[in-house]
Coordinates of C-alpha atoms (C1' of nucleotides) in Angstrom, one line a residue:
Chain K
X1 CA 0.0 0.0 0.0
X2 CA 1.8 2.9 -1.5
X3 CA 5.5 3.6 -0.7
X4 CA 6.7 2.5 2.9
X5 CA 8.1 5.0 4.6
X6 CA 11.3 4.9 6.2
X7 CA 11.9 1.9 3.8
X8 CA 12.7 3.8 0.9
X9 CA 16.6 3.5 -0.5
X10 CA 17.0 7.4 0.4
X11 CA 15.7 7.0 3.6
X12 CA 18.2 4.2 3.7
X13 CA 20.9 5.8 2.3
X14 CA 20.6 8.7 5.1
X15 CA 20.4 6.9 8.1
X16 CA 24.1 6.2 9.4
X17 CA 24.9 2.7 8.5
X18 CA 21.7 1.8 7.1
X19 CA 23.5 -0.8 4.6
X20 CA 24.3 -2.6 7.7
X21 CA 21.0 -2.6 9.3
X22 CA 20.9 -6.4 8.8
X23 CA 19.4 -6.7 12.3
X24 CA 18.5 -10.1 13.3
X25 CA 19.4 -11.0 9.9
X26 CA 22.5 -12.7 11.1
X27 CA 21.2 -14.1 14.7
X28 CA 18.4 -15.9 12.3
X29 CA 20.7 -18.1 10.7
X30 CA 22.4 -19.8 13.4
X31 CA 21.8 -22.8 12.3
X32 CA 25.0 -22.2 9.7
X33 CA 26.7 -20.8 13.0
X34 CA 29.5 -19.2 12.1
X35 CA 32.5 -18.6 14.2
X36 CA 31.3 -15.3 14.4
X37 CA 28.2 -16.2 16.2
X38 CA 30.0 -18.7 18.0
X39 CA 31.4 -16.4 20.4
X40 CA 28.3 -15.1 21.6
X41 CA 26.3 -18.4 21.5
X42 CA 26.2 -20.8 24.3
X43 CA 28.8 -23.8 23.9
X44 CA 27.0 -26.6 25.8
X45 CA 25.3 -28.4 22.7
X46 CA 24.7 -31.4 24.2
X47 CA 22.3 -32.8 22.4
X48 CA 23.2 -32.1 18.7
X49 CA 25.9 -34.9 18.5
X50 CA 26.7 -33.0 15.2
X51 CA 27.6 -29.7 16.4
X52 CA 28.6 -30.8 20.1
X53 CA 31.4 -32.8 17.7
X54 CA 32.3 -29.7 15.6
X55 CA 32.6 -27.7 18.5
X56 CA 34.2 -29.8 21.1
X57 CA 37.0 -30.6 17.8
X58 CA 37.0 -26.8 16.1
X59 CA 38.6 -24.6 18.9
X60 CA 38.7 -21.7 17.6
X61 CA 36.5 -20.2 19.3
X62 CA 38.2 -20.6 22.7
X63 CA 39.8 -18.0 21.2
X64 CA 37.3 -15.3 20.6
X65 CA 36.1 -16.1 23.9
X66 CA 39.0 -14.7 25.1
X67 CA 39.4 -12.1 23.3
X68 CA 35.9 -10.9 24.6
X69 CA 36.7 -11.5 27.6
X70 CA 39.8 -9.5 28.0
X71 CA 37.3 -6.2 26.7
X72 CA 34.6 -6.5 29.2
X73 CA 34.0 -4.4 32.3
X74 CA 32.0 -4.3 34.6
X75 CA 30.9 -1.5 37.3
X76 CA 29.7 -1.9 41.0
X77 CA 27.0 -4.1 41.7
X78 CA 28.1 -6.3 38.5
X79 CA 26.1 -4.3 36.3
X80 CA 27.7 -3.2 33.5
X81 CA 29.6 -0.2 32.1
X82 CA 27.5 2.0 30.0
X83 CA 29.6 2.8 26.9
X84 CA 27.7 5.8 25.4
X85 CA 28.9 5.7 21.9
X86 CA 25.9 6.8 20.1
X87 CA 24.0 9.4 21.8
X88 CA 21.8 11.4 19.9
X89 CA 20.9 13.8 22.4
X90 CA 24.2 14.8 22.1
X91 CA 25.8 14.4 25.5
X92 CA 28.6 12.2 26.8
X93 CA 29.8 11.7 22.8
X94 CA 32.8 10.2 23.5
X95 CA 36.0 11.8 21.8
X96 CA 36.9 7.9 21.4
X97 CA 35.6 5.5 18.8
X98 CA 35.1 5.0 14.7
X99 CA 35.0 7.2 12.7
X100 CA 31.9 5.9 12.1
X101 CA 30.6 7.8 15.0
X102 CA 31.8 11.0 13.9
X103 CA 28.7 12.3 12.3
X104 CA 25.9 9.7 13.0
X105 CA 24.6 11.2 16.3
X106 CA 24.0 14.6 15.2
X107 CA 21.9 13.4 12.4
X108 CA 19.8 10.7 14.2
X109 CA 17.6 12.9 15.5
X110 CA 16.2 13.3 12.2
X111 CA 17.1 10.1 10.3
X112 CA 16.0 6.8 11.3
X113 CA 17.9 4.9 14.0
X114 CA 20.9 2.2 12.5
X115 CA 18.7 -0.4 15.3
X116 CA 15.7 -2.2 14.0
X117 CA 12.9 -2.4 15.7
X118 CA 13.9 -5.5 17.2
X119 CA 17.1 -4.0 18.7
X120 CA 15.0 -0.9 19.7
X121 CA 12.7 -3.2 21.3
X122 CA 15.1 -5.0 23.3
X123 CA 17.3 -2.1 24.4
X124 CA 13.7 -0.9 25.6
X125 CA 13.2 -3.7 27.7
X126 CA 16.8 -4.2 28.9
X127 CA 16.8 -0.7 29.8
X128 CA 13.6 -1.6 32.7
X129 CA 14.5 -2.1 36.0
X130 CA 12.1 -5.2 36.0
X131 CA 13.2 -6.2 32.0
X132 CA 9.8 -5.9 31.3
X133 CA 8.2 -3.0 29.8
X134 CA 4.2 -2.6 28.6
X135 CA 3.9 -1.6 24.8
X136 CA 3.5 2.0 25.8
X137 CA 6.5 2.4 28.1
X138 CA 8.6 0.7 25.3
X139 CA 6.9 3.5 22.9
X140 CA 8.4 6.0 25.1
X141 CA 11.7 4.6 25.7
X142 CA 12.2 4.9 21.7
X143 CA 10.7 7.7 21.8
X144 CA 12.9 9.2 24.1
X145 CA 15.9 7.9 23.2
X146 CA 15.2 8.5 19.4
X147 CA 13.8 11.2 18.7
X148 CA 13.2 10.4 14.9
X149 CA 10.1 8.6 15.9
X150 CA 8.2 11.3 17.4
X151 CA 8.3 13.3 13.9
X152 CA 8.1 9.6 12.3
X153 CA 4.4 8.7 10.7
X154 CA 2.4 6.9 13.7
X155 CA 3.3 3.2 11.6
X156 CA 6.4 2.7 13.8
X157 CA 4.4 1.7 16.9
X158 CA 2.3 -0.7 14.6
X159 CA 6.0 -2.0 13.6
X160 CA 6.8 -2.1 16.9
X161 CA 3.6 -4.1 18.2
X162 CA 4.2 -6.2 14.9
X163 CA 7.0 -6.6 16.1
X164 CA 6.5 -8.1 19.4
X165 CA 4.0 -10.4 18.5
X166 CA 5.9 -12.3 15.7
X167 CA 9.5 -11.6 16.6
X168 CA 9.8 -14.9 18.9
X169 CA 13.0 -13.1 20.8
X170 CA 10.4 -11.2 22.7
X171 CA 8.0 -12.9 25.1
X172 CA 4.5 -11.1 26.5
X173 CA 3.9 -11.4 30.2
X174 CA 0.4 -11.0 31.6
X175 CA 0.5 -8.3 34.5
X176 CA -0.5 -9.4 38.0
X177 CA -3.8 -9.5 39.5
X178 CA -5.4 -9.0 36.0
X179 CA -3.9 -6.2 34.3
X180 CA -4.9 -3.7 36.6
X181 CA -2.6 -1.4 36.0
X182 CA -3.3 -0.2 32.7
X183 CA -4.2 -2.1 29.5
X184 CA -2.1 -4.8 28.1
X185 CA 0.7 -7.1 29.1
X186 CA 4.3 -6.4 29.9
X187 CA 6.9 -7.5 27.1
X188 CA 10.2 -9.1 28.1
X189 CA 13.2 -10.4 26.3
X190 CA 12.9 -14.0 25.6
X191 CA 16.1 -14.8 27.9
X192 CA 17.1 -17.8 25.0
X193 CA 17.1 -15.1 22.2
X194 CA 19.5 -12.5 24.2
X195 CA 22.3 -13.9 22.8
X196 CA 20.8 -13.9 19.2
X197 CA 20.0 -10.2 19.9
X198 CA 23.4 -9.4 21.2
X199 CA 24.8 -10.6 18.5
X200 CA 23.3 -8.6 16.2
X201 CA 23.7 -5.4 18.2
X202 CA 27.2 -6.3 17.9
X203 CA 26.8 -6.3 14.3
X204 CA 25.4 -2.8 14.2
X205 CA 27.5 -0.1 12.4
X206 CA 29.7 0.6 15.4
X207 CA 29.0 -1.7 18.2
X208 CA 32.7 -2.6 17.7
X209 CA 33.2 0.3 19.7
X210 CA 31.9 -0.8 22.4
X211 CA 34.8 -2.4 23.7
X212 CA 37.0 1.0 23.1
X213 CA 35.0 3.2 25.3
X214 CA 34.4 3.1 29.3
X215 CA 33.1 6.0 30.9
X216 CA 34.2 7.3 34.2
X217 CA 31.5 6.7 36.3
X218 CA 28.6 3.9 35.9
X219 CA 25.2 5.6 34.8
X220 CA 22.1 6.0 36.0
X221 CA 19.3 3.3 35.1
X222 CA 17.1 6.3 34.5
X223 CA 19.7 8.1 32.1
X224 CA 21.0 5.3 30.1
X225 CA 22.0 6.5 26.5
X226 CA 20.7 4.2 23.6
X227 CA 24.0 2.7 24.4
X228 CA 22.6 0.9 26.8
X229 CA 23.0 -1.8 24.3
X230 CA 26.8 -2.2 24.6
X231 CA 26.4 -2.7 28.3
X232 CA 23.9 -5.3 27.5
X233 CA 26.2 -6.8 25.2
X234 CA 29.0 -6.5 27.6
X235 CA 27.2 -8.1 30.2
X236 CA 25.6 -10.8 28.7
X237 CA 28.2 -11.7 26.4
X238 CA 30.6 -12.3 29.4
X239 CA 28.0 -14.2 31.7
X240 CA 27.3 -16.2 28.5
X241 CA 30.8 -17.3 28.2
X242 CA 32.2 -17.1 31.8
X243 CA 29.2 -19.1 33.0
X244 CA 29.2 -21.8 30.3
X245 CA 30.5 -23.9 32.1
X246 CA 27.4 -24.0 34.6
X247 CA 24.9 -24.5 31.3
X248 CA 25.3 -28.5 31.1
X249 CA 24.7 -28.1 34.6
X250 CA 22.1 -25.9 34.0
X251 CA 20.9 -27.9 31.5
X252 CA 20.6 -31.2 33.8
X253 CA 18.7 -29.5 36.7
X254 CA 16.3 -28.0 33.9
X255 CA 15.9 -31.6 32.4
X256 CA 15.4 -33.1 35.9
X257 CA 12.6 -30.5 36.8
X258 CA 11.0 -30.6 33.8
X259 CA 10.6 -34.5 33.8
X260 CA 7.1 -33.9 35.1
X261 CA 6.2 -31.1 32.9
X262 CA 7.0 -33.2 29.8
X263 CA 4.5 -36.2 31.2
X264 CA 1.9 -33.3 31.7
X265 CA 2.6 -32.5 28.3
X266 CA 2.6 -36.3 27.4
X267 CA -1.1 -36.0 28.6
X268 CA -1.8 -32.6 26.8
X269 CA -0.9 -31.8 24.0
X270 CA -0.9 -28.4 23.3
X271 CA -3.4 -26.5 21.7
X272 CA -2.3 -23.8 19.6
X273 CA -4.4 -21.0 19.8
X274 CA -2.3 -18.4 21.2
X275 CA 0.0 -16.5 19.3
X276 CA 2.5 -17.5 22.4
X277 CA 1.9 -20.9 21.5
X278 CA 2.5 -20.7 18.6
X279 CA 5.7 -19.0 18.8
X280 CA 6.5 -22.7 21.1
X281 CA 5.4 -24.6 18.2
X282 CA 8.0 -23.0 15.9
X283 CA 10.4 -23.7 18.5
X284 CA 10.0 -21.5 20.8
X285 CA 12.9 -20.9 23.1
X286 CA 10.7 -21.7 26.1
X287 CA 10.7 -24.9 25.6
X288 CA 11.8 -27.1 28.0
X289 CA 14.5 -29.3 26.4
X290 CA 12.3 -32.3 28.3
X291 CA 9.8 -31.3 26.2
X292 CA 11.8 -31.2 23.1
X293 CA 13.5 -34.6 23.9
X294 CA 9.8 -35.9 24.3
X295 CA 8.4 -34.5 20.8
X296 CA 11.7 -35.5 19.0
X297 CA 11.8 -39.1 20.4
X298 CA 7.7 -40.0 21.1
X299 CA 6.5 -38.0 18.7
X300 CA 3.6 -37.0 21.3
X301 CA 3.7 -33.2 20.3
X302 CA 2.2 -31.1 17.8
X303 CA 4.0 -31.7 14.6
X304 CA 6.0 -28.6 13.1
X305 CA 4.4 -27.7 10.4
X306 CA 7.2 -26.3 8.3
X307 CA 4.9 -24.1 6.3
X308 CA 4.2 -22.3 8.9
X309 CA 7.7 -21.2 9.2
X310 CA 7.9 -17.7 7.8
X311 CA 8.3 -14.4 9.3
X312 CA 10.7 -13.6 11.7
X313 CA 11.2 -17.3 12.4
X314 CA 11.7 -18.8 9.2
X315 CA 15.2 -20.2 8.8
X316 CA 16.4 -19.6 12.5
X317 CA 13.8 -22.2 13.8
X318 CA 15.6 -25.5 12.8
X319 CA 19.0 -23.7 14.0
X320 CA 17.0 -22.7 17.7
X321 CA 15.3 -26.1 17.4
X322 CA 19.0 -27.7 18.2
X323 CA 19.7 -24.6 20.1
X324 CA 17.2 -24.7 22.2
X325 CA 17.6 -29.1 22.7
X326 CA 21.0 -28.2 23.9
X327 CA 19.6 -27.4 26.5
X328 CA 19.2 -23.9 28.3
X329 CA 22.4 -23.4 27.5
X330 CA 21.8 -19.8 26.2
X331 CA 20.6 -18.3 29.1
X332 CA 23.0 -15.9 30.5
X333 CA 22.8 -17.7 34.2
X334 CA 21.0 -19.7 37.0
X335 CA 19.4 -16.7 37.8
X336 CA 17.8 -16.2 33.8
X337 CA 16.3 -19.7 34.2
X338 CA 15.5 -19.5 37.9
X339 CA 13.5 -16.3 36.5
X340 CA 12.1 -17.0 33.5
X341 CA 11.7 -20.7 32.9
X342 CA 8.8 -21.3 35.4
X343 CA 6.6 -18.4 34.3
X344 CA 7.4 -19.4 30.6
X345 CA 6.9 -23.0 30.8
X346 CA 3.8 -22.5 33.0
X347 CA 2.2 -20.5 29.7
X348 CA 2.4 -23.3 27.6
X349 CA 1.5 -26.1 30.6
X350 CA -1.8 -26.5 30.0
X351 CA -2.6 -24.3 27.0
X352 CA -4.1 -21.0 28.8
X353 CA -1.9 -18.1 29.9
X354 CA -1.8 -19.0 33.3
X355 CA 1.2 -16.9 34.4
X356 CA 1.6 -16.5 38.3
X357 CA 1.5 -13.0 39.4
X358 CA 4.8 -11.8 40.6
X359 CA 3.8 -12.5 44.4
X360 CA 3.0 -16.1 43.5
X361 CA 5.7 -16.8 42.0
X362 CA 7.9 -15.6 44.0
X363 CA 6.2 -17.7 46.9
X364 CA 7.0 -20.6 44.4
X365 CA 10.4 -20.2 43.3
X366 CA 11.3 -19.8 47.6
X367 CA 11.2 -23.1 48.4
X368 CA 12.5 -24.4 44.9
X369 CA 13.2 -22.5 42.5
X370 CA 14.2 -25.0 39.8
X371 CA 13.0 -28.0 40.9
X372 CA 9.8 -27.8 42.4
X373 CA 8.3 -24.5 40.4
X374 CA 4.7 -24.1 41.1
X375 CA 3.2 -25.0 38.1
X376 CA 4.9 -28.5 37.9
X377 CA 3.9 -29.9 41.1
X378 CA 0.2 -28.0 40.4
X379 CA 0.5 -29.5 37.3
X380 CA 0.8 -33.0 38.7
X381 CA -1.9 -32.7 41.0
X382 CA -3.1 -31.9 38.2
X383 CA -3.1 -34.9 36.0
X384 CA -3.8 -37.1 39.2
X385 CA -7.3 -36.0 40.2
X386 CA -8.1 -36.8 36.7
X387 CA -8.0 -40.4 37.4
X388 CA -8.4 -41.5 33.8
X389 CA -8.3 -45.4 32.6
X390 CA -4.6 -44.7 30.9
X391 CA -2.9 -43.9 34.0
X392 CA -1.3 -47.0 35.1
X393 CA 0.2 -47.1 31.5
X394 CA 0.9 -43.4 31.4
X395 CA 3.0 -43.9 34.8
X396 CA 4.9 -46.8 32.9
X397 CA 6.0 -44.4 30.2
X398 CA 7.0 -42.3 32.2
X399 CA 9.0 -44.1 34.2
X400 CA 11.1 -44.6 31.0
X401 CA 11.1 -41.1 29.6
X402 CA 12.8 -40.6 33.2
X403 CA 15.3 -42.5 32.6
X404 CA 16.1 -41.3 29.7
X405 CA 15.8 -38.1 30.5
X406 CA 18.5 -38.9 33.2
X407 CA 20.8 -40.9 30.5
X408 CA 20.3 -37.7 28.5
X409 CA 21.2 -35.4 31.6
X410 CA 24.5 -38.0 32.3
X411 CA 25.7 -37.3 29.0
X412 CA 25.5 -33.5 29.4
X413 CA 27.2 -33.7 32.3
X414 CA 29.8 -35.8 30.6
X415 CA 30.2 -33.4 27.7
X416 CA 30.6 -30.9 30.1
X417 CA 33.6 -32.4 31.8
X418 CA 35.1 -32.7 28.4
X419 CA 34.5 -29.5 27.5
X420 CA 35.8 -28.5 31.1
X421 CA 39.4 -30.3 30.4
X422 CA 39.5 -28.9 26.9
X423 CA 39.3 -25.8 28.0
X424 CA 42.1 -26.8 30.8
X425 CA 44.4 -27.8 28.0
X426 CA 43.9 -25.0 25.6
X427 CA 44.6 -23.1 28.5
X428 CA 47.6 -24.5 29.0
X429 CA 48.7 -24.7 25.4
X430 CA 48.2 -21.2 25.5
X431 CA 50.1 -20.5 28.6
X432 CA 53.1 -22.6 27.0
X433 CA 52.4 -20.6 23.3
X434 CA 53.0 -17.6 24.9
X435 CA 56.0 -18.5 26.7
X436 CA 57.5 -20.2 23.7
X437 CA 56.4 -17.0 21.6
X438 CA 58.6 -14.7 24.5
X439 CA 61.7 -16.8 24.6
Chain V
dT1 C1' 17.7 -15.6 -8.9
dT2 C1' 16.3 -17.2 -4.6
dT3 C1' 15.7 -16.9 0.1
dA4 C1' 15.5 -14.7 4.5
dT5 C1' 15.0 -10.6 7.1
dT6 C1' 12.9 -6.4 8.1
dG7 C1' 9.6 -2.6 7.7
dT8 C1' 5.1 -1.0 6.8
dA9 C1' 0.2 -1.0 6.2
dA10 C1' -4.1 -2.7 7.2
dA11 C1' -7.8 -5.4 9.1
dC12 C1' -9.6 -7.5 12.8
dA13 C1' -10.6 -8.8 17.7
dC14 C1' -10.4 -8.0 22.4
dC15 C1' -10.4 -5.2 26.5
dC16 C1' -10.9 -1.1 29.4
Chain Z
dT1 C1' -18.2 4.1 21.8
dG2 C1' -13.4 5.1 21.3
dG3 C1' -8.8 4.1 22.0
dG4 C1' -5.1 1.0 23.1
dT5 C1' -3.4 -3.4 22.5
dG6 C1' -2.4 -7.7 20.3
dT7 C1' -2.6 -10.8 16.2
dT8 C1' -2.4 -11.8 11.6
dT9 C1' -1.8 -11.2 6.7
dA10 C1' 0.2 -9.1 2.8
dC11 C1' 3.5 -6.7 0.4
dA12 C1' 7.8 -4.4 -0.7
dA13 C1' 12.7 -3.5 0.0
dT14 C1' 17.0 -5.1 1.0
dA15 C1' 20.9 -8.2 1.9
dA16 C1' 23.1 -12.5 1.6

DNA sequence: TTTATTGTAAACACCC
DNA sequence: TGGGTGTTTACAATAA
């Protein structure tokens, strides 16, 4: 309908690295992981023989690792140094950095942003103290961090919406005690995607800057430059790599607690009328790799249709299909899955957006967080009071998907120790390199 | 040339 | 009833 604005090759050609804008481009084809990806991606495949083969053999990317590593900081409180390398406002430009970012700020104000709306979105939500924003707080963040938008035809907050509900890196949360406060649900960052979405903030025009930069003194939560996305970067990037080692760990205490939510699911199957659901059925990064293990090897799931695969899923699903099997390896720590993997899973339990409020599952995750999350032991109690004639049968089955489930989470752990000594003697061929490279 | 990604527009439904 | 929100579809532009 007509010309799209903001699409059009001037438009492009104006807006500072616009032939870079690839976005998500890259972070969708992870399946072909690259090296490049590599470094932000979470090591522990487990699952994938395949790729837990090419990446246990191909080392290189023990390298990048380290090379990340070495350009991370980090200010009090472990959150992260805000490198303001792109501020359009004007303030804190940094004398430091590409050339790239000689000009760019002073005309964003009037061009479009080099971040598509996926990046927008999720420096948005990243920026919130609680990492989840509603639709209209995320309209404002842009808004006031990009002031292109507010002279920009009203379409961008459709994009942005449009955005949200197909772009499966973002994940809505019902608001407690029945949206009360104000219309709608709160949107956060699907924690499985954050590396997917680091990565291609990494690949923005000068995101390689990011590493160049620190500023004196940590910022403000409230005053956070669009920059906000290097710290993000930063921060993520390092807890994705330092804390790898945890993710086969990770992985098993997800696989053991989510034993029972795959027998719920055994039971039933999911219905796929929500647009969250949906999202699952492509893949969805909330998936508990149970669950995955159980549609893969009893085919007791919804089948994928691959047609449906288009739009901001297309390709990448396949890829975060394996992704996701190895198990939560992607999220950025404990703490990711100790907070989002209850409320996620519990969505898709039993079909109906049954999120706990805050309160509630807070109550739950007390006792035991991983393990014992509300919704699985509800979920049980669940499927035992309804007593139907399959049950003796259904126990039996699931006696068996246990084990396997627990051969499954032997081997993680086993991959893990390899990858554990590898690193070890890279380490140490390294050390030796380097002392053979000074004499 | 094909495919995937991204942006935009529009229609529709739902809820407050 | 109107506006905000969320979903879905379609199409175009662009990059790989």
């Amino acid at each position: 309908m007509g010309p799209i604005i903001g699409m059009t090759p001037e438009n492009r050609a104006e807006t500072p690295g616009a032939e870079k804008v690839a976005g998500l481009s890259q972070i969708y084809k992870m399946g072909s992981l690259p090296e490049a990806v590599d470094a932000a991606r979470p090591k522990a495949t487990l699952v994938d023989s395949e790729s837990a083969d090419d990446e246990l053999t191909n080392l290189n990317w023990l390298h990048e690792s380290t090379n990340l590593l070495t350009n991370f900081s980090f200010g009090s409180e472990g959150l992260p140094i805000v490198s303001p390398l792109y501020d359009i406002e004007g303030d804190d430009v940094p004398s430091l950095g590409p050339s790239c970012y000689q000009n760019p700020e002073k005309k964003s104000a009037t061009s479009k942003p080099p971040y598509s709306f996926s990046l927008l979105i999720y420096m948005a939500i990243e920026h919130s103290p609680n990492k989840c924003l509603p639709v209209k707080e995320i309209y404002s963040w842009i808004l006031d961090h990009f002031p292109y938008f507010a002279t920009a035809p009203t379409g961008w907050k459709n994009s942005v919406r449009h955005n949200l509900s197909l772009n499966k890196c973002f994940q809505k949360v019902e608001r407690s005690h029945g949206k009360v406060n104000g219309k709608g649900s709160l949107w956060c960052v699907d924690p499985e995607y954050k590396p997917n979405l680091m990565q291609a903030l990494k690949k923005q025009p000068c995101s390689s800057a990011l590493t160049i930069y620190t500023p004196p003194a940590s910022p403000k939560s409230g005053s956070l430059s669009p920059h906000y996305l290097s710290s993000v970067l930063k921060q993520n990037q390092v807890r994705t790599l330092k804390e790898s080692d945890i993710d086969a760990a990770t992985a098993m205490m997800l696989l053991n607690t989510s034993i029972q939510q795959g027998i719920l699911e055994c039971e039933k199957p999911l219905p796929l009328k929500t647009a969250m659901q949906k999202k699952r059925s492509y893949g969805n990064a909330f998936h508990h790799p149970s669950a995955m293990r159980l549609q893969e090897n009893d085919s007791l799931a919804t089948s994928i249709d691959p047609k449906e695969d288009h739009n901001y899923s297309a390709s990448s699903m396949a890829a975060q299909r394996c992704a996701s099997r190895s198990s939560m390896s992607s999220l950025s720590s404990v703490d990711e899955v100790y907070e989002f993997i209850p409320k996620s899973s519990h969505v898709g339990s039993d079909g109906s957006e049954g999120f706990h409020s805050e309160e509630d599952t807070d109550v739950d995750y007390e006792d035991d967080p991983l393990g014992d999350s509300g919704y699985v032991s509800q979920a049980c109690a669940d499927t035992s009071e309804k007593g139907q004639p399959g049950k003796k049968m259904r126990k039996q089955s699931c006696q068996e998907i246990d084990e396997e489930l627990k051969e499954a989470a032997g081997s993680l752990l086993h991959l893990a120790g390899i990858r554990t000594c590898l690193g070890s003697l890279i380490s140490t061929a390294k050390t030796q390199n380097q002392k053979q490279r000074k004499k």
